[in-house]
mmCIF file of C-alpha atoms and ligand atoms in Angstrom:
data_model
loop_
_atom_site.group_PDB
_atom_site.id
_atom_site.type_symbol
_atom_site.label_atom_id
_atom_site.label_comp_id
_atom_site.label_asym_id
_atom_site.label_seq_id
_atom_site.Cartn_x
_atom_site.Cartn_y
_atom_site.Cartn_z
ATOM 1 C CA UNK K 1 49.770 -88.405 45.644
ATOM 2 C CA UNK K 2 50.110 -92.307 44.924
ATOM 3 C CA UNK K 3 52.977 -93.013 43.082
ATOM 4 C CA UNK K 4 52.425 -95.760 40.602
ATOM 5 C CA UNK K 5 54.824 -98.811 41.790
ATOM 6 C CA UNK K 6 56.538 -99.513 38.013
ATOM 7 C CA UNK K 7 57.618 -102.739 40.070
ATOM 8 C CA UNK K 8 54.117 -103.531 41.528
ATOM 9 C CA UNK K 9 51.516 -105.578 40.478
ATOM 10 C CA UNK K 10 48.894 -103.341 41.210
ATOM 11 C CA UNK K 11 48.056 -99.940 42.818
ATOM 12 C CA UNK K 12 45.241 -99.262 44.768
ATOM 13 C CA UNK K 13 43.756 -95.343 45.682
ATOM 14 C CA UNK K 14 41.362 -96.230 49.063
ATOM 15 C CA UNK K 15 39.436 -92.998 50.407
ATOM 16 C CA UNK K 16 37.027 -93.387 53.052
ATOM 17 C CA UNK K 17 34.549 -91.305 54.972
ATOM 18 C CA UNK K 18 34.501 -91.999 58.333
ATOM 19 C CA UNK K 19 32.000 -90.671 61.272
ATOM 20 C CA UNK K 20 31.603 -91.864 64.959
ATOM 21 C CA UNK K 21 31.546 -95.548 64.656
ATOM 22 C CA UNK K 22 31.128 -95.705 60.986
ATOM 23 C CA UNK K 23 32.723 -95.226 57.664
ATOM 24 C CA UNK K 24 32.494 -95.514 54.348
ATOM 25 C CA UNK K 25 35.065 -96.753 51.823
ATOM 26 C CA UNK K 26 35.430 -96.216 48.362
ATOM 27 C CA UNK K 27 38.574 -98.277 46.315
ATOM 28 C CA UNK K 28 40.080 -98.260 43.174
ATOM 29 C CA UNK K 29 42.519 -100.872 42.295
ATOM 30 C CA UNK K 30 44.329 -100.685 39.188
ATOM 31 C CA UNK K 31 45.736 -103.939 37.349
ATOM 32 C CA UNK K 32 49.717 -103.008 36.652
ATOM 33 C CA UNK K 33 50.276 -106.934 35.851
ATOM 34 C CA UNK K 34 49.335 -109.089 33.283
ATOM 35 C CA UNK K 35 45.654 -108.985 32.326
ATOM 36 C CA UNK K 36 43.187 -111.454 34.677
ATOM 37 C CA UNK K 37 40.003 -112.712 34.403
ATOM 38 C CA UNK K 38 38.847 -112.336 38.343
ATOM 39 C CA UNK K 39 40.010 -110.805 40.690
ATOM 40 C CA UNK K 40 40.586 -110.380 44.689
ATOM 41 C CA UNK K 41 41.296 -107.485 46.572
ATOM 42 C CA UNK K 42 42.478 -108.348 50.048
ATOM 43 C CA UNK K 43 43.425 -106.357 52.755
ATOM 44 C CA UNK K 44 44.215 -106.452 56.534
ATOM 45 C CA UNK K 45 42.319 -104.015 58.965
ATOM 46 C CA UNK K 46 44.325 -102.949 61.981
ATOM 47 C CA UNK K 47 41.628 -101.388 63.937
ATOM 48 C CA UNK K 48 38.338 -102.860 65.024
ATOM 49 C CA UNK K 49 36.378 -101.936 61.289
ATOM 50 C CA UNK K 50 33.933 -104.421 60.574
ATOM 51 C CA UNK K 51 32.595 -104.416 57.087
ATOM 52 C CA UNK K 52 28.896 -103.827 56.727
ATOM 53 C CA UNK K 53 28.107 -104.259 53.100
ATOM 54 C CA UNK K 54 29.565 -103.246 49.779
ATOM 55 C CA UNK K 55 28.654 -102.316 46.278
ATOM 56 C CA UNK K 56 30.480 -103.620 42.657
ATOM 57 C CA UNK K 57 32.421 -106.441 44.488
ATOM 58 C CA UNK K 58 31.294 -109.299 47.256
ATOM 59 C CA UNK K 59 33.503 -108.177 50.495
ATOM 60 C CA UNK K 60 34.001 -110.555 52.781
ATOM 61 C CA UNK K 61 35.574 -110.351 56.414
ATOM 62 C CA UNK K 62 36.841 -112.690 58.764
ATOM 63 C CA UNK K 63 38.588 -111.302 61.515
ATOM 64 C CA UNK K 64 41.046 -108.644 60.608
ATOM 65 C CA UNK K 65 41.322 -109.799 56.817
ATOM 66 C CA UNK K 66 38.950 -109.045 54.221
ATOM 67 C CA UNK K 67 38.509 -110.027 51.054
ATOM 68 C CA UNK K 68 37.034 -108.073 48.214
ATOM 69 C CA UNK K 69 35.602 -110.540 45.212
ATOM 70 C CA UNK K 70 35.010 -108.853 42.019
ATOM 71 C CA UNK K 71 31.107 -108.800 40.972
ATOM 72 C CA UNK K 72 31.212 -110.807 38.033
ATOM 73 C CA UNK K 73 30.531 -107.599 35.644
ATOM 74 C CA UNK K 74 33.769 -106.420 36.606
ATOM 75 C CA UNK K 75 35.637 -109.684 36.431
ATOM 76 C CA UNK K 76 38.361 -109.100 33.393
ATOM 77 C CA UNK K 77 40.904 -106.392 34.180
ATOM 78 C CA UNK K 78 43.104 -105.483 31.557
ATOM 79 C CA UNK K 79 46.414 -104.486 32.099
ATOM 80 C CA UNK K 80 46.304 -100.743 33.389
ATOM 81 C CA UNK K 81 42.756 -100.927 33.625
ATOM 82 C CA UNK K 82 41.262 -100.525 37.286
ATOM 83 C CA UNK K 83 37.971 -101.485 38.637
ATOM 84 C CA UNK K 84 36.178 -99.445 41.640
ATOM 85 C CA UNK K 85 33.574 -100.966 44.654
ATOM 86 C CA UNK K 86 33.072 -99.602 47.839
ATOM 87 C CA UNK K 87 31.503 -100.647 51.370
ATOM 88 C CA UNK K 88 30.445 -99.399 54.167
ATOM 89 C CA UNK K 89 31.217 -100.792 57.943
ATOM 90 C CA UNK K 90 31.383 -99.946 61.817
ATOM 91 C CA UNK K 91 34.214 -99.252 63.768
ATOM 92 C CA UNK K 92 34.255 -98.853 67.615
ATOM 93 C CA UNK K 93 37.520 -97.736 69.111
ATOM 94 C CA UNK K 94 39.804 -97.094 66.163
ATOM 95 C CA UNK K 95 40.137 -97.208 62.484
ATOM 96 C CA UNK K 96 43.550 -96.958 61.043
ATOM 97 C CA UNK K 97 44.304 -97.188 57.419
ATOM 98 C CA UNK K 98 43.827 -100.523 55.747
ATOM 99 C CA UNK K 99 47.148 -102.079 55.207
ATOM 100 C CA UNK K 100 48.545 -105.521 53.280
ATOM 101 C CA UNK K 101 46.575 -104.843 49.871
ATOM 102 C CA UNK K 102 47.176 -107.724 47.240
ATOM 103 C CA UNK K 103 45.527 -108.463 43.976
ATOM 104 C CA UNK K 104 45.184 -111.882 43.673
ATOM 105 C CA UNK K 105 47.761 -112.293 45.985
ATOM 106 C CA UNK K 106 50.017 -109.618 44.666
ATOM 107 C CA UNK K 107 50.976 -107.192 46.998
ATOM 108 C CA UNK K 108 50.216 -103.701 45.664
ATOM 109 C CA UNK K 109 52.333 -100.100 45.671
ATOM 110 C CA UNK K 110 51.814 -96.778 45.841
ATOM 111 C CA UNK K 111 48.050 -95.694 46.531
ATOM 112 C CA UNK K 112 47.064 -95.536 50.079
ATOM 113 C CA UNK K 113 44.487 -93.926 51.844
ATOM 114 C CA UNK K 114 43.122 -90.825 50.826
ATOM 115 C CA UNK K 115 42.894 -88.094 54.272
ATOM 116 C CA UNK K 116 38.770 -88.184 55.077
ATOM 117 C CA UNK K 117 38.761 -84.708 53.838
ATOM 118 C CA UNK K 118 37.099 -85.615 50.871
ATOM 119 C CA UNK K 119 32.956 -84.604 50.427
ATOM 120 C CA UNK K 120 30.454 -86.337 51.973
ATOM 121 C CA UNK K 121 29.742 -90.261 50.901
ATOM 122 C CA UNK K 122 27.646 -90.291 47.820
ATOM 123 C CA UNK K 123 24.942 -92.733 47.561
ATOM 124 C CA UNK K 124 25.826 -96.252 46.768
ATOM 125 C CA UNK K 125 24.864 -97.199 43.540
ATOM 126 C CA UNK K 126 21.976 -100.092 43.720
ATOM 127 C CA UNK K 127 23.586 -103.333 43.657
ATOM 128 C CA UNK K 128 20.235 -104.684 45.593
ATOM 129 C CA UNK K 129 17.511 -104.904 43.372
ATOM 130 C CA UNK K 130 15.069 -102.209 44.602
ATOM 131 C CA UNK K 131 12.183 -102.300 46.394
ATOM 132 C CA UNK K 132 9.224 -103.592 44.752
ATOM 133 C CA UNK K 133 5.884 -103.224 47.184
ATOM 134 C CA UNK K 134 5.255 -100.945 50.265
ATOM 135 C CA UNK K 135 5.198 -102.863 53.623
ATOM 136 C CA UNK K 136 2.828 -105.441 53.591
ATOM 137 C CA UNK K 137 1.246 -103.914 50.839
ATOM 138 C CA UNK K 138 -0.548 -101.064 53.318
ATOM 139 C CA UNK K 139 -1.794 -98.120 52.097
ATOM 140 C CA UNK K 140 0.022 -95.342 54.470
ATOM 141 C CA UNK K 141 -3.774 -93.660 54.209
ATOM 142 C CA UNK K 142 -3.303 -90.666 56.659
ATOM 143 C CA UNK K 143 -0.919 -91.783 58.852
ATOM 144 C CA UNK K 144 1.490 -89.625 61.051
ATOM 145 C CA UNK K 145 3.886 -91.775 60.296
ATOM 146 C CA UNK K 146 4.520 -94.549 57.678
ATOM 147 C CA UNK K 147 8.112 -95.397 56.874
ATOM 148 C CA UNK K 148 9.987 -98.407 55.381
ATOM 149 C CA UNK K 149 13.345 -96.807 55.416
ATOM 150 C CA UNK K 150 13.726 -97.065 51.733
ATOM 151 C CA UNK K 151 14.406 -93.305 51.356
ATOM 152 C CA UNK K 152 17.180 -93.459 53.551
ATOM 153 C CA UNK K 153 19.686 -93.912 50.736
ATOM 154 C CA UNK K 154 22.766 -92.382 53.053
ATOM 155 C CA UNK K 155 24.672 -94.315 55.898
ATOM 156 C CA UNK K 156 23.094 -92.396 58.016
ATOM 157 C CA UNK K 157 19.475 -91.670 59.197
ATOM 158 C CA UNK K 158 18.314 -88.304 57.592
ATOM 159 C CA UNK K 159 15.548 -85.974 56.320
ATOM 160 C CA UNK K 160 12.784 -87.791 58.491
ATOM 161 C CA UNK K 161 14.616 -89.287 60.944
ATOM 162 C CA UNK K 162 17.105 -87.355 62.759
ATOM 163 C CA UNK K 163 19.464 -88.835 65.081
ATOM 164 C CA UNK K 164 19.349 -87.616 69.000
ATOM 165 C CA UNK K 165 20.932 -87.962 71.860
ATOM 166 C CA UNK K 166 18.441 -86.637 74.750
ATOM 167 C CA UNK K 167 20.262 -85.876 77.944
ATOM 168 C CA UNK K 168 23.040 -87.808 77.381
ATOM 169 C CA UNK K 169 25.469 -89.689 74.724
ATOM 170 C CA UNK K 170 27.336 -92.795 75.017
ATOM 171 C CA UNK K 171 29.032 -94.733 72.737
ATOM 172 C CA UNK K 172 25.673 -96.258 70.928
ATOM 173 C CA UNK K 173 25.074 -95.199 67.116
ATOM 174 C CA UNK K 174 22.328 -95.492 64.550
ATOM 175 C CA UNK K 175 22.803 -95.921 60.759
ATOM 176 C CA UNK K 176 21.002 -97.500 58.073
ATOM 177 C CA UNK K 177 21.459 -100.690 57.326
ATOM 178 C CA UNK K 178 21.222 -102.089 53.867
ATOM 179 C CA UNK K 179 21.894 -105.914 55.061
ATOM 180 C CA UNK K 180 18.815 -106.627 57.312
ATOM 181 C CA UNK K 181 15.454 -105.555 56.602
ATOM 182 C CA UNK K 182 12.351 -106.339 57.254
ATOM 183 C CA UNK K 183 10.739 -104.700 53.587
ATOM 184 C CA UNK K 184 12.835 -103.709 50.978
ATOM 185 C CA UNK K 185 16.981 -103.458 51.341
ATOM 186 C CA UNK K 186 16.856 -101.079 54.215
ATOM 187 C CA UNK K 187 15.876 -100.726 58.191
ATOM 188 C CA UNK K 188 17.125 -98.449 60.937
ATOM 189 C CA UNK K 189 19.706 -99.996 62.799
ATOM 190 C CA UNK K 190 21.005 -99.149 66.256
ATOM 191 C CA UNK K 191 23.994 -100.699 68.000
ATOM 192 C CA UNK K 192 22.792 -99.981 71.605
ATOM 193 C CA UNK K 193 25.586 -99.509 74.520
ATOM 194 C CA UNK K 194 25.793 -100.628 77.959
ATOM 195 C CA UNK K 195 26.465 -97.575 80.198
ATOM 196 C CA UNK K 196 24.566 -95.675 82.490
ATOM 197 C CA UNK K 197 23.373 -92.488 80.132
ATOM 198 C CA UNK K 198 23.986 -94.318 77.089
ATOM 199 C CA UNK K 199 21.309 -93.084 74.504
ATOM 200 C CA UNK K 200 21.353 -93.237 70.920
ATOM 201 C CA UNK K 201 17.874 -92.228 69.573
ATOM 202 C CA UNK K 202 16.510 -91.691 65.728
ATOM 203 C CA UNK K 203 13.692 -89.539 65.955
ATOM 204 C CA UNK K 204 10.804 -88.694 63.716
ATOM 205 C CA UNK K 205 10.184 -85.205 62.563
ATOM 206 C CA UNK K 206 6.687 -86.244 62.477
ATOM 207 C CA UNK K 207 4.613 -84.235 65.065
ATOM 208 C CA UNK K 208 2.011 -86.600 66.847
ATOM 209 C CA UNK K 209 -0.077 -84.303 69.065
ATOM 210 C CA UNK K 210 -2.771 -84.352 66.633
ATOM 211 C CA UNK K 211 -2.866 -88.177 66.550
ATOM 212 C CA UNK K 212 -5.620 -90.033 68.355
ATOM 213 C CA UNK K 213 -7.780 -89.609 70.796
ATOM 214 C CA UNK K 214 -6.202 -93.278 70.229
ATOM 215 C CA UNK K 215 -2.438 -93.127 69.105
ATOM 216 C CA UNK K 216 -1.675 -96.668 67.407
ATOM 217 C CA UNK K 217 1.659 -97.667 66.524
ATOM 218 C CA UNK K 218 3.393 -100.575 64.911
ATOM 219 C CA UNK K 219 6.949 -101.648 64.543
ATOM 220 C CA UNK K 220 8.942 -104.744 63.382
ATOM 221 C CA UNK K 221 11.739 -105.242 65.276
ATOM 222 C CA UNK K 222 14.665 -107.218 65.644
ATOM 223 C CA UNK K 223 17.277 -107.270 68.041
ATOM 224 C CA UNK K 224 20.501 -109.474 68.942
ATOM 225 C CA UNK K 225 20.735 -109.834 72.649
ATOM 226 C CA UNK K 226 17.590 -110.475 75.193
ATOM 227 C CA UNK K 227 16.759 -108.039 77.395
ATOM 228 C CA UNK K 228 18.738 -107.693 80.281
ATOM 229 C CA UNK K 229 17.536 -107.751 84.026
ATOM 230 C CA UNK K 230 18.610 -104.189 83.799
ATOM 231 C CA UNK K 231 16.372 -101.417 82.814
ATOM 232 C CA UNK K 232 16.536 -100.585 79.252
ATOM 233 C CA UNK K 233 14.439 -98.816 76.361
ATOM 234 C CA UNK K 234 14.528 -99.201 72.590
ATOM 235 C CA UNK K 235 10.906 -96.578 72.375
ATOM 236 C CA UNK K 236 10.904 -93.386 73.880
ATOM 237 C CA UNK K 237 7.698 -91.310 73.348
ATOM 238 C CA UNK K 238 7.753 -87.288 74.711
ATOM 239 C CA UNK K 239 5.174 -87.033 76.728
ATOM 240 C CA UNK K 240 3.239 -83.438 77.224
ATOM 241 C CA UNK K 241 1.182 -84.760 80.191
ATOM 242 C CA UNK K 242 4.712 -85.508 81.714
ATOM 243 C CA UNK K 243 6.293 -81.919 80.875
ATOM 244 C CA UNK K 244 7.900 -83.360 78.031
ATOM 245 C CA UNK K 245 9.479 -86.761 79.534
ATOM 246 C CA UNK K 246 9.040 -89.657 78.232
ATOM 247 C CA UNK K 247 6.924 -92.545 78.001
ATOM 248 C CA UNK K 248 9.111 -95.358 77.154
ATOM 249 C CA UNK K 249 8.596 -99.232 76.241
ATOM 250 C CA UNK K 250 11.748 -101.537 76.948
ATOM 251 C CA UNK K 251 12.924 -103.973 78.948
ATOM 252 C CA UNK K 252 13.503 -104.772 82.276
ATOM 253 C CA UNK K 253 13.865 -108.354 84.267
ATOM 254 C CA UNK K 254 14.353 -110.042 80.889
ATOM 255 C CA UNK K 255 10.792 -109.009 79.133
ATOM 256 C CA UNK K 256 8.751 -106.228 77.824
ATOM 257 C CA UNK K 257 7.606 -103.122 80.150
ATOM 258 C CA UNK K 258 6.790 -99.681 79.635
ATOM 259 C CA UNK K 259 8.051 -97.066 81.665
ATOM 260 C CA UNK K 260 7.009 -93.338 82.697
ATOM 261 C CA UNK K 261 9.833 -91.345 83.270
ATOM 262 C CA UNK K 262 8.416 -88.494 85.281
ATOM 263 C CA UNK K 263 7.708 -90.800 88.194
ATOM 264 C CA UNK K 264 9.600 -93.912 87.222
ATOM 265 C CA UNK K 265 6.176 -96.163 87.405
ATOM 266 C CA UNK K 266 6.405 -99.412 85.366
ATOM 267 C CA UNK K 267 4.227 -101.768 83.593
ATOM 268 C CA UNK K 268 3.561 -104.547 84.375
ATOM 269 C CA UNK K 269 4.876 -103.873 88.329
ATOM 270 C CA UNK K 270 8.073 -105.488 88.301
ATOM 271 C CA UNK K 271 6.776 -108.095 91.185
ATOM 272 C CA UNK K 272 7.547 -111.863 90.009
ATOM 273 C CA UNK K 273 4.246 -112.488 88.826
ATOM 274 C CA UNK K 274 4.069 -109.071 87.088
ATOM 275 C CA UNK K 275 7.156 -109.916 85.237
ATOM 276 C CA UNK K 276 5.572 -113.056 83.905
ATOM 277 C CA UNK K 277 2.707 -111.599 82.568
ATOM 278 C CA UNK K 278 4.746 -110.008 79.658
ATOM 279 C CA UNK K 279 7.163 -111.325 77.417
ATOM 280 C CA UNK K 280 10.116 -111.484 76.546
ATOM 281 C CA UNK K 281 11.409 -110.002 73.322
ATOM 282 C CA UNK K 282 12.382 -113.176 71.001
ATOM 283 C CA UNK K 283 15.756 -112.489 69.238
ATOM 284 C CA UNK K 284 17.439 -113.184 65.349
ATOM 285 C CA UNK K 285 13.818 -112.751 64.116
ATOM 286 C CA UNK K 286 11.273 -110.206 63.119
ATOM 287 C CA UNK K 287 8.976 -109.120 65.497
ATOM 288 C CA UNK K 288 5.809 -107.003 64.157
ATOM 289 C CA UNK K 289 5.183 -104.391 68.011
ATOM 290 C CA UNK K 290 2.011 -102.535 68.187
ATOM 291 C CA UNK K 291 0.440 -100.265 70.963
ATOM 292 C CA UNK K 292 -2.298 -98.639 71.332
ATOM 293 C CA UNK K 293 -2.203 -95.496 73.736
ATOM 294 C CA UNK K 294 -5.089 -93.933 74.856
ATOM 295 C CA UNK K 295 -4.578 -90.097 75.066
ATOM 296 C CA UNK K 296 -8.289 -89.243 76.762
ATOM 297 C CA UNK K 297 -7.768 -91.856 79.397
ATOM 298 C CA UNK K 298 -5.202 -93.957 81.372
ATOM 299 C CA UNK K 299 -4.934 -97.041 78.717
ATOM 300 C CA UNK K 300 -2.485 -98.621 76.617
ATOM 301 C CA UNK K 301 -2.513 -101.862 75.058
ATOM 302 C CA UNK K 302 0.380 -103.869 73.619
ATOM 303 C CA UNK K 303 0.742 -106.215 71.359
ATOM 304 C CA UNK K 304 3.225 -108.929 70.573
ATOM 305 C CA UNK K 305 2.515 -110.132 66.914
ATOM 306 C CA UNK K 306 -0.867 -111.261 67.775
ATOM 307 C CA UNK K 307 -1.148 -111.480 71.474
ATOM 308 C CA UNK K 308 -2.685 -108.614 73.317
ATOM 309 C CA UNK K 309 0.158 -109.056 76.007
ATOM 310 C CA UNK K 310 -1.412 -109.329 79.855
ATOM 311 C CA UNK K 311 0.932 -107.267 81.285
ATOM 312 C CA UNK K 312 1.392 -104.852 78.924
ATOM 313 C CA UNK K 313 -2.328 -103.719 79.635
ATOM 314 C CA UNK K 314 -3.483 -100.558 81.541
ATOM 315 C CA UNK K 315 -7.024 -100.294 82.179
ATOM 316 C CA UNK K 316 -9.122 -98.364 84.549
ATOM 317 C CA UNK K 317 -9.615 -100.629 87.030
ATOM 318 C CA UNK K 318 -6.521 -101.231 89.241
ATOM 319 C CA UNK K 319 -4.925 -104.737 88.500
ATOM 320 C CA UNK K 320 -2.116 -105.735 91.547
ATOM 321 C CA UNK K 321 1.426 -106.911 89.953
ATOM 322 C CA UNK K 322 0.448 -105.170 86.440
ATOM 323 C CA UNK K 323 -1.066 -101.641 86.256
ATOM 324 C CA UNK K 324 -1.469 -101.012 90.249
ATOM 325 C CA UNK K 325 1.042 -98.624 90.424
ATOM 326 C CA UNK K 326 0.647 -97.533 86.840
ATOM 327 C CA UNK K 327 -2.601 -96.031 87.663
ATOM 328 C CA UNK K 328 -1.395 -94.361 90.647
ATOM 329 C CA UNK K 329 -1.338 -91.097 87.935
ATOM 330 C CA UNK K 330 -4.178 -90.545 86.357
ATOM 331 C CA UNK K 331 -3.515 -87.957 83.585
ATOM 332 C CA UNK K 332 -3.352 -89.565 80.264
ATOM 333 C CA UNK K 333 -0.528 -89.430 77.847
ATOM 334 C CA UNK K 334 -0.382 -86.830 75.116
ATOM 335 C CA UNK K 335 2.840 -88.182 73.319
ATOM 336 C CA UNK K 336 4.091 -85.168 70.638
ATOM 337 C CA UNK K 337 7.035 -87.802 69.148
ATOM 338 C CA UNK K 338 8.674 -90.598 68.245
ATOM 339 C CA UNK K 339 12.399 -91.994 68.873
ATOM 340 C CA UNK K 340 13.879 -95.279 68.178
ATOM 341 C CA UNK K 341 16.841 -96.358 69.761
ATOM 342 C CA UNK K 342 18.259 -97.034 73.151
ATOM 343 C CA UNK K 343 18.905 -96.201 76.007
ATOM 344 C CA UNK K 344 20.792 -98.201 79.073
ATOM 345 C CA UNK K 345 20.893 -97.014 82.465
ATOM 346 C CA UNK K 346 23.218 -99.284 83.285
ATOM 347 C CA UNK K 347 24.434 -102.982 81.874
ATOM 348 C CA UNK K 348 22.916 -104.107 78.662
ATOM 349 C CA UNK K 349 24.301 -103.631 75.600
ATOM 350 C CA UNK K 350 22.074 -105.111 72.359
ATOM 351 C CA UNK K 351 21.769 -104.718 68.391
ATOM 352 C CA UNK K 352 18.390 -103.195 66.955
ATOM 353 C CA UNK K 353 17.129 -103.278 63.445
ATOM 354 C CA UNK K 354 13.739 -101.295 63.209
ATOM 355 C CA UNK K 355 11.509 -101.306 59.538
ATOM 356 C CA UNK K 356 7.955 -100.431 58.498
ATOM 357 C CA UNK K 357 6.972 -98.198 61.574
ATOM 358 C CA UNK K 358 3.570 -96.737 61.243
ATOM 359 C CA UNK K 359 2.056 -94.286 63.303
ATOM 360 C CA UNK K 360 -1.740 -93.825 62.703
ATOM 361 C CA UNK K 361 -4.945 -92.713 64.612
ATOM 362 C CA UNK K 362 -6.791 -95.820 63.475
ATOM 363 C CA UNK K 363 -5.562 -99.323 63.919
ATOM 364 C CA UNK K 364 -2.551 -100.794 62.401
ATOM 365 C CA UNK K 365 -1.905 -104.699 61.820
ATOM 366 C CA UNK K 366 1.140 -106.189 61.475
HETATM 367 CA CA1 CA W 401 12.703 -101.378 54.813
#
């Protein structure tokens, strides 16, 4: 295939793995100059690829150009001798072949980009150093559900956590992200789409129905972009008491609400005052989300880090502007399952990193 340049400086053999809005890239470049003591790989995307992270070299993007740095164990390159890194990125609406490679500066022949018919992406070898304690230090006693993502060693979500798309796919996808975590190197990350219908959802394979009579759950979260005025959810919770729909907990009017799909009620009531009786979700930082749903009566209680959130609060006694209208059903929730994601029904598009998300029947901290 690559036919090695006699007049080049360097040759480099680029294969990538490439799914719906991300890829994989593994690269070989091979020293056909003089010998050199550190090195730099650059290159010029001409898609919209955005580099994620790499392994065996520093990567570095800015705009369309990147710049691979070797990583210091792999500095000296003999003459003929080639060193190997890879990465892993996103790519939205196209993702041509790399062009413009140069070795510190020299352009390189022959090589190119291996067709994506090659197997599956391996895992990366650990360049991070790995994970040292559980979250927090919990014990994951008998919970349902008690994952820090640190088994996800693939680009994408897997054993687990499955990805879904219920009723409808858009545009939004879900990987795992070994930049931003909350413990550890890794977290569930979702790059949510505006669009009506546009749901990308990682769901557990964990069965819930014999959680409770009090289901508890905790998340940390983090997320880009503050919730639109539009409705939107990031939680989405099948719901046996609604014939399988959903209860879901997103945004709406900028903060915090939870919805019930089979008859569209809302928490708090969307009124002015009911709106400022939750919270907005904070962006750029970690935020540990816990609820408490009550599957024997019509209750739920949310909390933001510590706060026990006013309007996120159902109780049994009728409250106007939060759980009114709430209450109007009176069968309790039986949720069977967890998704993380989103889900837009119409503008609002937003980043999501999700990490040490424990389902239990007793209480959770943060
Ligand atoms: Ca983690």
């Amino acid at each position: 295939m690559p036919a090695t340049g006699a007049d080049s400086g360097c040759r480099v053999d680029h294969t990538v793995n490439k799914w719906t809005g991300g890829y994989t890239a593994q690269i070989k470049v091979t020293n056909l100059g003089p010998a050199l003591s550190g090195w730099r790989l650059t290159w010029t995307y001409t898609g919209d690829q955005q580099v994620t992270s790499a392994w065996n070299a520093t990567v570095t993007q800015t705009g369309d150009s990147v710049t691979a740095a070797d990583a210091g164990f792999n500095r000296t390159l003999a003459t003929g001798a080639a060193a190997e890194f890879g990465l892993q990125g996103t790519w939205r609406s196209a993702d041509p072949a790399p062009v413009g490679f140069a070795l510190n500066g020299t352009p390189c022949g022959g090589g190119g980009t291996v067709p994506p018919t090659t197997p599956p992406p391996t895992t990366p070898p650990p360049t991070t150093p790995p994970p040292t304690t559980p979250p927090n230090g919990a014990d994951c006693g008998s919970a349902v559900i008690c994952s820090d993502f640190e088994d996800q060693t693939g680009p994408a979500p897997s054993g687990a956590w499955q990805f879904t798309a219920p009723d409808c796919q858009g545009t939004g996808t879900a990987s795992v992200d070994t930049a931003v975590a909350h413990s550890g190197s890794r977290s569930l990350r979702i790059d949510g789409e505006a669009g009506y219908c546009n749901h990308a959802f990682v769901a557990s394979t964990a069965d819930l129905s014999s959680a409770g009579p009090v289901v508890y759950v905790r998340m940390w979260v983090r997320h880009t972009t503050a919730l639109p005025s539009a409705h939107v959810t990031f939680v989405s919770l099948p719901d046996t008491s609604q014939g399988g729909r959903s209860l879901r907990v997103g945004g709406q009017n900028g903060a915090l609400q939870w919805n019930r799909e089979s008859d569209d009620a809302t928490l708090p009531a969307q009124s002015p005052v009911g709106v400022a009786l939750s919270r907005p979700l904070p962006t750029d930082s970690w935020q540990c989300l816990r609820f408490a749903i009550d599957t024997t009566a019509p209750a739920l209680d949310t909390w933001l880090g510590d706060e026990l959130v006013p309007g996120l609060h159902a109780d049994g006694v009728p409250t106007q502007d939060i759980d009114q209208q709430w209450l109007a059903r009176t069968t309790p929730p039986r949720p069977t399952a967890l998704r993380l994601g989103w889900e837009s029904y119409g503008t609002g598009d937003d980043t999501l990193w999700f990490d040490d998300v424990t389902v239990d029947s007793a209480p959770v901290g943060c």
